[in-house]
């Protein structure tokens, strides 16, 4: 399992919006003040904040990705704790 990133968010927008995806993706990036090439963990959070406050379909997509991101982060933390306490 990998942590959601901008590339995954873009693929989700493309699946939802098809031919309109490029325009919507550019608008989301602009609103989040991102270029789309960022790789730091905070970039996806910024984008998801914008997505979750956008049109209903985009907001739902952003919420789904946010749930996946939170799940990943919690599972990664639990895994790290388990490894640190293992003999």
Short mmCIF file of the N, C-alpha and C atoms (twelve columns), coordinates in Angstrom:
data_MODEL
# 
_entry.id   MODEL 
# 
loop_
_atom_site.group_PDB 
_atom_site.id 
_atom_site.type_symbol 
_atom_site.label_atom_id 
_atom_site.label_alt_id 
_atom_site.label_comp_id 
_atom_site.label_asym_id 
_atom_site.label_seq_id 
_atom_site.Cartn_x 
_atom_site.Cartn_y 
_atom_site.Cartn_z 
_atom_site.pdbx_PDB_model_num 
ATOM 1   N N  . UNK A 1  0.853   -1.176 0.000   1 
ATOM 2   C CA . UNK A 1  0.000   0.000  0.000   1 
ATOM 3   C C  . UNK A 1  0.897   1.237  0.000   1 
ATOM 4   N N  . UNK A 2  0.576   2.179  -0.853  1 
ATOM 5   C CA . UNK A 2  1.362   3.411  -0.927  1 
ATOM 6   C C  . UNK A 2  0.531   4.599  -0.463  1 
ATOM 7   N N  . UNK A 3  1.222   5.613  -0.010  1 
ATOM 8   C CA . UNK A 3  0.548   6.830  0.448   1 
ATOM 9   C C  . UNK A 3  0.010   7.580  -0.766  1 
ATOM 10  N N  . UNK A 4  -1.250  8.004  -0.718  1 
ATOM 11  C CA . UNK A 4  -1.785  8.783  -1.834  1 
ATOM 12  C C  . UNK A 4  -0.935  10.022 -2.096  1 
ATOM 13  N N  . UNK A 5  -0.803  10.370 -3.377  1 
ATOM 14  C CA . UNK A 5  -0.020  11.540 -3.751  1 
ATOM 15  C C  . UNK A 5  -0.745  12.292 -4.860  1 
ATOM 16  N N  . UNK A 6  -0.092  13.321 -5.382  1 
ATOM 17  C CA . UNK A 6  -0.726  14.130 -6.425  1 
ATOM 18  C C  . UNK A 6  -1.023  13.315 -7.680  1 
ATOM 19  N N  . UNK A 7  -0.149  12.391 -8.018  1 
ATOM 20  C CA . UNK A 7  -0.380  11.567 -9.209  1 
ATOM 21  C C  . UNK A 7  -1.656  10.739 -9.064  1 
ATOM 22  N N  . UNK A 8  -1.879  10.196 -7.894  1 
ATOM 23  C CA . UNK A 8  -3.100  9.428  -7.668  1 
ATOM 24  C C  . UNK A 8  -4.333  10.325 -7.704  1 
ATOM 25  N N  . UNK A 9  -4.215  11.507 -7.129  1 
ATOM 26  C CA . UNK A 9  -5.337  12.453 -7.169  1 
ATOM 27  C C  . UNK A 9  -5.650  12.833 -8.617  1 
ATOM 28  N N  . UNK A 10 -4.625  13.034 -9.408  1 
ATOM 29  C CA . UNK A 10 -4.857  13.377 -10.822 1 
ATOM 30  C C  . UNK A 10 -5.570  12.240 -11.556 1 
ATOM 31  N N  . UNK A 11 -5.137  11.013 -11.307 1 
ATOM 32  C CA . UNK A 11 -5.794  9.869  -11.944 1 
ATOM 33  C C  . UNK A 11 -7.274  9.794  -11.544 1 
ATOM 34  N N  . UNK A 12 -7.568  10.100 -10.291 1 
ATOM 35  C CA . UNK A 12 -8.960  10.090 -9.834  1 
ATOM 36  C C  . UNK A 12 -9.773  11.160 -10.566 1 
ATOM 37  N N  . UNK A 13 -9.204  12.353 -10.715 1 
ATOM 38  C CA . UNK A 13 -9.890  13.432 -11.438 1 
ATOM 39  C C  . UNK A 13 -10.102 13.025 -12.898 1 
ATOM 40  N N  . UNK A 14 -9.122  12.391 -13.488 1 
ATOM 41  C CA . UNK A 14 -9.246  11.948 -14.885 1 
ATOM 42  C C  . UNK A 14 -10.341 10.898 -15.048 1 
ATOM 43  N N  . UNK A 15 -10.440 9.977  -14.086 1 
ATOM 44  C CA . UNK A 15 -11.488 8.952  -14.160 1 
ATOM 45  C C  . UNK A 15 -12.879 9.577  -14.042 1 
ATOM 46  N N  . UNK A 16 -12.991 10.580 -13.219 1 
ATOM 47  C CA . UNK A 16 -14.302 11.204 -12.986 1 
ATOM 48  C C  . UNK A 16 -14.713 12.126 -14.125 1 
ATOM 49  N N  . UNK A 17 -13.779 12.951 -14.591 1 
ATOM 50  C CA . UNK A 17 -14.137 14.014 -15.520 1 
ATOM 51  C C  . UNK A 17 -13.781 13.772 -16.981 1 
ATOM 52  N N  . UNK A 18 -13.061 12.720 -17.272 1 
ATOM 53  C CA . UNK A 18 -12.740 12.411 -18.663 1 
ATOM 54  C C  . UNK A 18 -12.119 13.580 -19.409 1 
ATOM 55  N N  . UNK A 19 -12.731 14.013 -20.523 1 
ATOM 56  C CA . UNK A 19 -12.148 15.063 -21.361 1 
ATOM 57  C C  . UNK A 19 -12.002 16.418 -20.656 1 
ATOM 58  N N  . UNK A 20 -12.765 16.647 -19.609 1 
ATOM 59  C CA . UNK A 20 -12.687 17.918 -18.879 1 
ATOM 60  C C  . UNK A 20 -11.617 17.905 -17.792 1 
ATOM 61  N N  . UNK A 21 -11.000 16.767 -17.580 1 
ATOM 62  C CA . UNK A 21 -10.082 16.586 -16.458 1 
ATOM 63  C C  . UNK A 21 -8.904  17.562 -16.473 1 
ATOM 64  N N  . UNK A 22 -8.321  17.823 -17.623 1 
ATOM 65  C CA . UNK A 22 -7.146  18.706 -17.677 1 
ATOM 66  C C  . UNK A 22 -7.480  20.097 -17.150 1 
ATOM 67  N N  . UNK A 23 -8.623  20.612 -17.557 1 
ATOM 68  C CA . UNK A 23 -9.033  21.945 -17.095 1 
ATOM 69  C C  . UNK A 23 -9.306  21.941 -15.589 1 
ATOM 70  N N  . UNK A 24 -10.015 20.954 -15.125 1 
ATOM 71  C CA . UNK A 24 -10.356 20.878 -13.699 1 
ATOM 72  C C  . UNK A 24 -9.100  20.669 -12.867 1 
ATOM 73  N N  . UNK A 25 -8.202  19.815 -13.330 1 
ATOM 74  C CA . UNK A 25 -6.941  19.577 -12.622 1 
ATOM 75  C C  . UNK A 25 -6.149  20.876 -12.496 1 
ATOM 76  N N  . UNK A 26 -6.059  21.627 -13.583 1 
ATOM 77  C CA . UNK A 26 -5.331  22.906 -13.567 1 
ATOM 78  C C  . UNK A 26 -5.973  23.877 -12.573 1 
ATOM 79  N N  . UNK A 27 -7.296  23.906 -12.538 1 
ATOM 80  C CA . UNK A 27 -7.993  24.790 -11.589 1 
ATOM 81  C C  . UNK A 27 -7.727  24.382 -10.137 1 
ATOM 82  N N  . UNK A 28 -7.746  23.082 -9.886  1 
ATOM 83  C CA . UNK A 28 -7.466  22.595 -8.530  1 
ATOM 84  C C  . UNK A 28 -6.046  22.929 -8.099  1 
ATOM 85  N N  . UNK A 29 -5.088  22.698 -9.002  1 
ATOM 86  C CA . UNK A 29 -3.696  23.015 -8.684  1 
ATOM 87  C C  . UNK A 29 -3.520  24.502 -8.409  1 
ATOM 88  N N  . UNK A 30 -4.138  25.326 -9.237  1 
ATOM 89  C CA . UNK A 30 -4.032  26.771 -9.060  1 
ATOM 90  C C  . UNK A 30 -4.606  27.190 -7.710  1 
ATOM 91  N N  . UNK A 31 -5.768  26.680 -7.374  1 
ATOM 92  C CA . UNK A 31 -6.403  27.025 -6.102  1 
ATOM 93  C C  . UNK A 31 -5.563  26.559 -4.909  1 
ATOM 94  N N  . UNK A 32 -4.868  25.435 -5.072  1 
ATOM 95  C CA . UNK A 32 -4.014  24.908 -3.997  1 
ATOM 96  C C  . UNK A 32 -2.614  25.499 -4.024  1 
ATOM 97  N N  . UNK A 33 -2.340  26.332 -5.035  1 
ATOM 98  C CA . UNK A 33 -1.008  26.934 -5.225  1 
ATOM 99  C C  . UNK A 33 0.074   25.860 -5.353  1 
ATOM 100 N N  . UNK A 34 -0.220  24.914 -6.243  1 
ATOM 101 C CA . UNK A 34 0.708   23.819 -6.516  1 
ATOM 102 C C  . UNK A 34 0.995   23.778 -8.012  1 
ATOM 103 N N  . UNK A 35 2.141   23.196 -8.362  1 
ATOM 104 C CA . UNK A 35 2.480   23.031 -9.782  1 
ATOM 105 C C  . UNK A 35 2.056   21.660 -10.298 1 
ATOM 106 N N  . UNK A 36 1.882   20.718 -9.383  1 
ATOM 107 C CA . UNK A 36 1.540   19.354 -9.762  1 
ATOM 108 C C  . UNK A 36 2.724   18.422 -9.745  1 
ATOM 109 N N  . UNK A 37 3.920   18.965 -9.546  1 
ATOM 110 C CA . UNK A 37 5.127   18.138 -9.509  1 
ATOM 111 C C  . UNK A 37 5.664   17.939 -8.092  1 
ATOM 112 N N  . UNK A 38 4.987   18.533 -7.115  1 
ATOM 113 C CA . UNK A 38 5.451   18.423 -5.734  1 
ATOM 114 C C  . UNK A 38 5.389   16.973 -5.251  1 
ATOM 115 N N  . UNK A 39 6.350   16.619 -4.423  1 
ATOM 116 C CA . UNK A 39 6.386   15.266 -3.874  1 
ATOM 117 C C  . UNK A 39 6.359   15.255 -2.350  1 
ATOM 118 N N  . UNK A 40 6.437   16.411 -1.718  1 
ATOM 119 C CA . UNK A 40 6.429   16.443 -0.265  1 
ATOM 120 C C  . UNK A 40 5.035   16.078 0.257   1 
ATOM 121 N N  . UNK A 41 4.973   15.488 1.443   1 
ATOM 122 C CA . UNK A 41 3.695   15.014 1.982   1 
ATOM 123 C C  . UNK A 41 2.615   16.097 2.096   1 
ATOM 124 N N  . UNK A 42 2.987   17.311 2.357   1 
ATOM 125 C CA . UNK A 42 2.000   18.377 2.535   1 
ATOM 126 C C  . UNK A 42 1.262   18.754 1.264   1 
ATOM 127 N N  . UNK A 43 1.798   18.423 0.114   1 
ATOM 128 C CA . UNK A 43 1.172   18.808 -1.161  1 
ATOM 129 C C  . UNK A 43 -0.193  18.151 -1.326  1 
ATOM 130 N N  . UNK A 44 -0.291  16.873 -1.033  1 
ATOM 131 C CA . UNK A 44 -1.572  16.188 -1.198  1 
ATOM 132 C C  . UNK A 44 -2.602  16.734 -0.222  1 
ATOM 133 N N  . UNK A 45 -2.173  17.084 0.993   1 
ATOM 134 C CA . UNK A 45 -3.118  17.651 1.955   1 
ATOM 135 C C  . UNK A 45 -3.674  18.981 1.456   1 
ATOM 136 N N  . UNK A 46 -2.813  19.812 0.886   1 
ATOM 137 C CA . UNK A 46 -3.272  21.098 0.337   1 
ATOM 138 C C  . UNK A 46 -4.267  20.880 -0.789  1 
ATOM 139 N N  . UNK A 47 -3.958  19.952 -1.671  1 
ATOM 140 C CA . UNK A 47 -4.864  19.673 -2.779  1 
ATOM 141 C C  . UNK A 47 -6.194  19.118 -2.271  1 
ATOM 142 N N  . UNK A 48 -6.142  18.225 -1.305  1 
ATOM 143 C CA . UNK A 48 -7.377  17.636 -0.790  1 
ATOM 144 C C  . UNK A 48 -8.253  18.677 -0.115  1 
ATOM 145 N N  . UNK A 49 -7.653  19.648 0.559   1 
ATOM 146 C CA . UNK A 49 -8.439  20.737 1.145   1 
ATOM 147 C C  . UNK A 49 -9.220  21.476 0.065   1 
ATOM 148 N N  . UNK A 50 -8.568  21.737 -1.055  1 
ATOM 149 C CA . UNK A 50 -9.225  22.426 -2.168  1 
ATOM 150 C C  . UNK A 50 -10.299 21.535 -2.768  1 
ATOM 151 N N  . UNK A 51 -9.981  20.278 -3.003  1 
ATOM 152 C CA . UNK A 51 -10.952 19.367 -3.595  1 
ATOM 153 C C  . UNK A 51 -12.202 19.248 -2.725  1 
ATOM 154 N N  . UNK A 52 -12.013 19.153 -1.421  1 
ATOM 155 C CA . UNK A 52 -13.135 18.957 -0.512  1 
ATOM 156 C C  . UNK A 52 -14.037 20.178 -0.411  1 
ATOM 157 N N  . UNK A 53 -13.558 21.321 -0.862  1 
ATOM 158 C CA . UNK A 53 -14.395 22.526 -0.838  1 
ATOM 159 C C  . UNK A 53 -14.886 22.895 -2.237  1 
ATOM 160 N N  . UNK A 54 -14.692 22.005 -3.201  1 
ATOM 161 C CA . UNK A 54 -15.074 22.256 -4.598  1 
ATOM 162 C C  . UNK A 54 -16.489 21.729 -4.865  1 
ATOM 163 N N  . UNK A 55 -16.817 21.629 -6.155  1 
ATOM 164 C CA . UNK A 55 -18.115 21.112 -6.591  1 
ATOM 165 C C  . UNK A 55 -18.364 19.739 -5.959  1 
ATOM 166 N N  . UNK A 56 -19.618 19.347 -5.801  1 
ATOM 167 C CA . UNK A 56 -19.937 18.113 -5.071  1 
ATOM 168 C C  . UNK A 56 -19.204 16.854 -5.528  1 
ATOM 169 N N  . UNK A 57 -19.076 16.620 -6.806  1 
ATOM 170 C CA . UNK A 57 -18.401 15.407 -7.271  1 
ATOM 171 C C  . UNK A 57 -16.919 15.465 -6.913  1 
ATOM 172 N N  . UNK A 58 -16.313 16.616 -7.109  1 
ATOM 173 C CA . UNK A 58 -14.899 16.784 -6.756  1 
ATOM 174 C C  . UNK A 58 -14.716 16.674 -5.245  1 
ATOM 175 N N  . UNK A 59 -15.640 17.241 -4.498  1 
ATOM 176 C CA . UNK A 59 -15.572 17.172 -3.032  1 
ATOM 177 C C  . UNK A 59 -15.646 15.725 -2.554  1 
ATOM 178 N N  . UNK A 60 -16.518 14.950 -3.157  1 
ATOM 179 C CA . UNK A 60 -16.640 13.542 -2.784  1 
ATOM 180 C C  . UNK A 60 -15.355 12.782 -3.104  1 
ATOM 181 N N  . UNK A 61 -14.781 13.060 -4.251  1 
ATOM 182 C CA . UNK A 61 -13.506 12.442 -4.632  1 
ATOM 183 C C  . UNK A 61 -12.415 12.835 -3.632  1 
ATOM 184 N N  . UNK A 62 -12.374 14.115 -3.276  1 
ATOM 185 C CA . UNK A 62 -11.397 14.587 -2.299  1 
ATOM 186 C C  . UNK A 62 -11.592 13.938 -0.941  1 
ATOM 187 N N  . UNK A 63 -12.840 13.767 -0.539  1 
ATOM 188 C CA . UNK A 63 -13.128 13.119 0.745   1 
ATOM 189 C C  . UNK A 63 -12.669 11.668 0.734   1 
ATOM 190 N N  . UNK A 64 -12.920 10.969 -0.366  1 
ATOM 191 C CA . UNK A 64 -12.481 9.579  -0.470  1 
ATOM 192 C C  . UNK A 64 -10.955 9.470  -0.391  1 
ATOM 193 N N  . UNK A 65 -10.271 10.357 -1.082  1 
ATOM 194 C CA . UNK A 65 -8.804  10.349 -1.020  1 
ATOM 195 C C  . UNK A 65 -8.305  10.732 0.373   1 
ATOM 196 N N  . UNK A 66 -9.004  11.664 1.037   1 
ATOM 197 C CA . UNK A 66 -8.613  12.066 2.389   1 
ATOM 198 C C  . UNK A 66 -8.774  10.901 3.365   1 
ATOM 199 N N  . UNK A 67 -9.829  10.128 3.206   1 
ATOM 200 C CA . UNK A 67 -10.030 8.948  4.053   1 
ATOM 201 C C  . UNK A 67 -8.908  7.945  3.807   1 
ATOM 202 N N  . UNK A 68 -8.577  7.739  2.555   1 
ATOM 203 C CA . UNK A 68 -7.491  6.811  2.224   1 
ATOM 204 C C  . UNK A 68 -6.158  7.290  2.788   1 
ATOM 205 N N  . UNK A 69 -5.905  8.590  2.701   1 
ATOM 206 C CA . UNK A 69 -4.674  9.166  3.240   1 
ATOM 207 C C  . UNK A 69 -4.608  8.996  4.762   1 
ATOM 208 N N  . UNK A 70 -5.703  9.313  5.448   1 
ATOM 209 C CA . UNK A 70 -5.731  9.162  6.905   1 
ATOM 210 C C  . UNK A 70 -5.540  7.703  7.301   1 
ATOM 211 N N  . UNK A 71 -6.166  6.796  6.566   1 
ATOM 212 C CA . UNK A 71 -6.012  5.365  6.850   1 
ATOM 213 C C  . UNK A 71 -4.563  4.930  6.661   1 
ATOM 214 N N  . UNK A 72 -3.960  5.376  5.567   1 
ATOM 215 C CA . UNK A 72 -2.569  5.023  5.308   1 
ATOM 216 C C  . UNK A 72 -1.673  5.537  6.449   1 
ATOM 217 N N  . UNK A 73 -1.841  6.810  6.812   1 
ATOM 218 C CA . UNK A 73 -0.995  7.392  7.861   1 
ATOM 219 C C  . UNK A 73 -1.153  6.657  9.188   1 
ATOM 220 N N  . UNK A 74 -2.377  6.283  9.534   1 
ATOM 221 C CA . UNK A 74 -2.608  5.560  10.794  1 
ATOM 222 C C  . UNK A 74 -2.016  4.158  10.740  1 
ATOM 223 N N  . UNK A 75 -2.204  3.485  9.625   1 
ATOM 224 C CA . UNK A 75 -1.632  2.142  9.490   1 
ATOM 225 C C  . UNK A 75 -0.104  2.188  9.510   1 
ATOM 226 N N  . UNK A 76 0.482   3.180  8.882   1 
ATOM 227 C CA . UNK A 76 1.941   3.308  8.877   1 
ATOM 228 C C  . UNK A 76 2.453   3.566  10.296  1 
ATOM 229 N N  . UNK A 77 1.732   4.392  11.054  1 
ATOM 230 C CA . UNK A 77 2.126   4.654  12.448  1 
ATOM 231 C C  . UNK A 77 2.023   3.387  13.292  1 
ATOM 232 N N  . UNK A 78 0.943   2.641  13.121  1 
ATOM 233 C CA . UNK A 78 0.773   1.392  13.875  1 
ATOM 234 C C  . UNK A 78 1.870   0.403  13.511  1 
ATOM 235 N N  . UNK A 79 2.190   0.312  12.251  1 
ATOM 236 C CA . UNK A 79 3.245   -0.593 11.800  1 
ATOM 237 C C  . UNK A 79 4.587   -0.200 12.416  1 
ATOM 238 N N  . UNK A 80 4.870   1.112  12.441  1 
ATOM 239 C CA . UNK A 80 6.129   1.579  13.028  1 
ATOM 240 C C  . UNK A 80 6.186   1.245  14.518  1 
ATOM 241 N N  . UNK A 81 5.072   1.416  15.219  1 
ATOM 242 C CA . UNK A 81 5.026   1.082  16.652  1 
ATOM 243 C C  . UNK A 81 5.247   -0.415 16.864  1 
ATOM 244 N N  . UNK A 82 4.626   -1.219 16.045  1 
ATOM 245 C CA . UNK A 82 4.785   -2.669 16.187  1 
ATOM 246 C C  . UNK A 82 6.225   -3.090 15.930  1 
ATOM 247 N N  . UNK A 83 6.846   -2.491 14.935  1 
ATOM 248 C CA . UNK A 83 8.235   -2.844 14.619  1 
ATOM 249 C C  . UNK A 83 9.175   -2.391 15.721  1 
ATOM 250 N N  . UNK A 84 8.879   -1.230 16.325  1 
ATOM 251 C CA . UNK A 84 9.776   -0.717 17.367  1 
ATOM 252 C C  . UNK A 84 9.666   -1.507 18.662  1 
ATOM 253 N N  . UNK A 85 8.538   -2.189 18.870  1 
ATOM 254 C CA . UNK A 85 8.373   -2.960 20.104  1 
ATOM 255 C C  . UNK A 85 8.654   -4.448 19.899  1 
ATOM 256 N N  . UNK A 86 8.949   -4.839 18.673  1 
ATOM 257 C CA . UNK A 86 9.243   -6.249 18.387  1 
ATOM 258 C C  . UNK A 86 10.616  -6.618 18.951  1 
ATOM 259 N N  . UNK A 87 10.737  -7.854 19.455  1 
ATOM 260 C CA . UNK A 87 12.033  -8.263 20.028  1 
ATOM 261 C C  . UNK A 87 13.123  -8.399 18.996  1 
# 
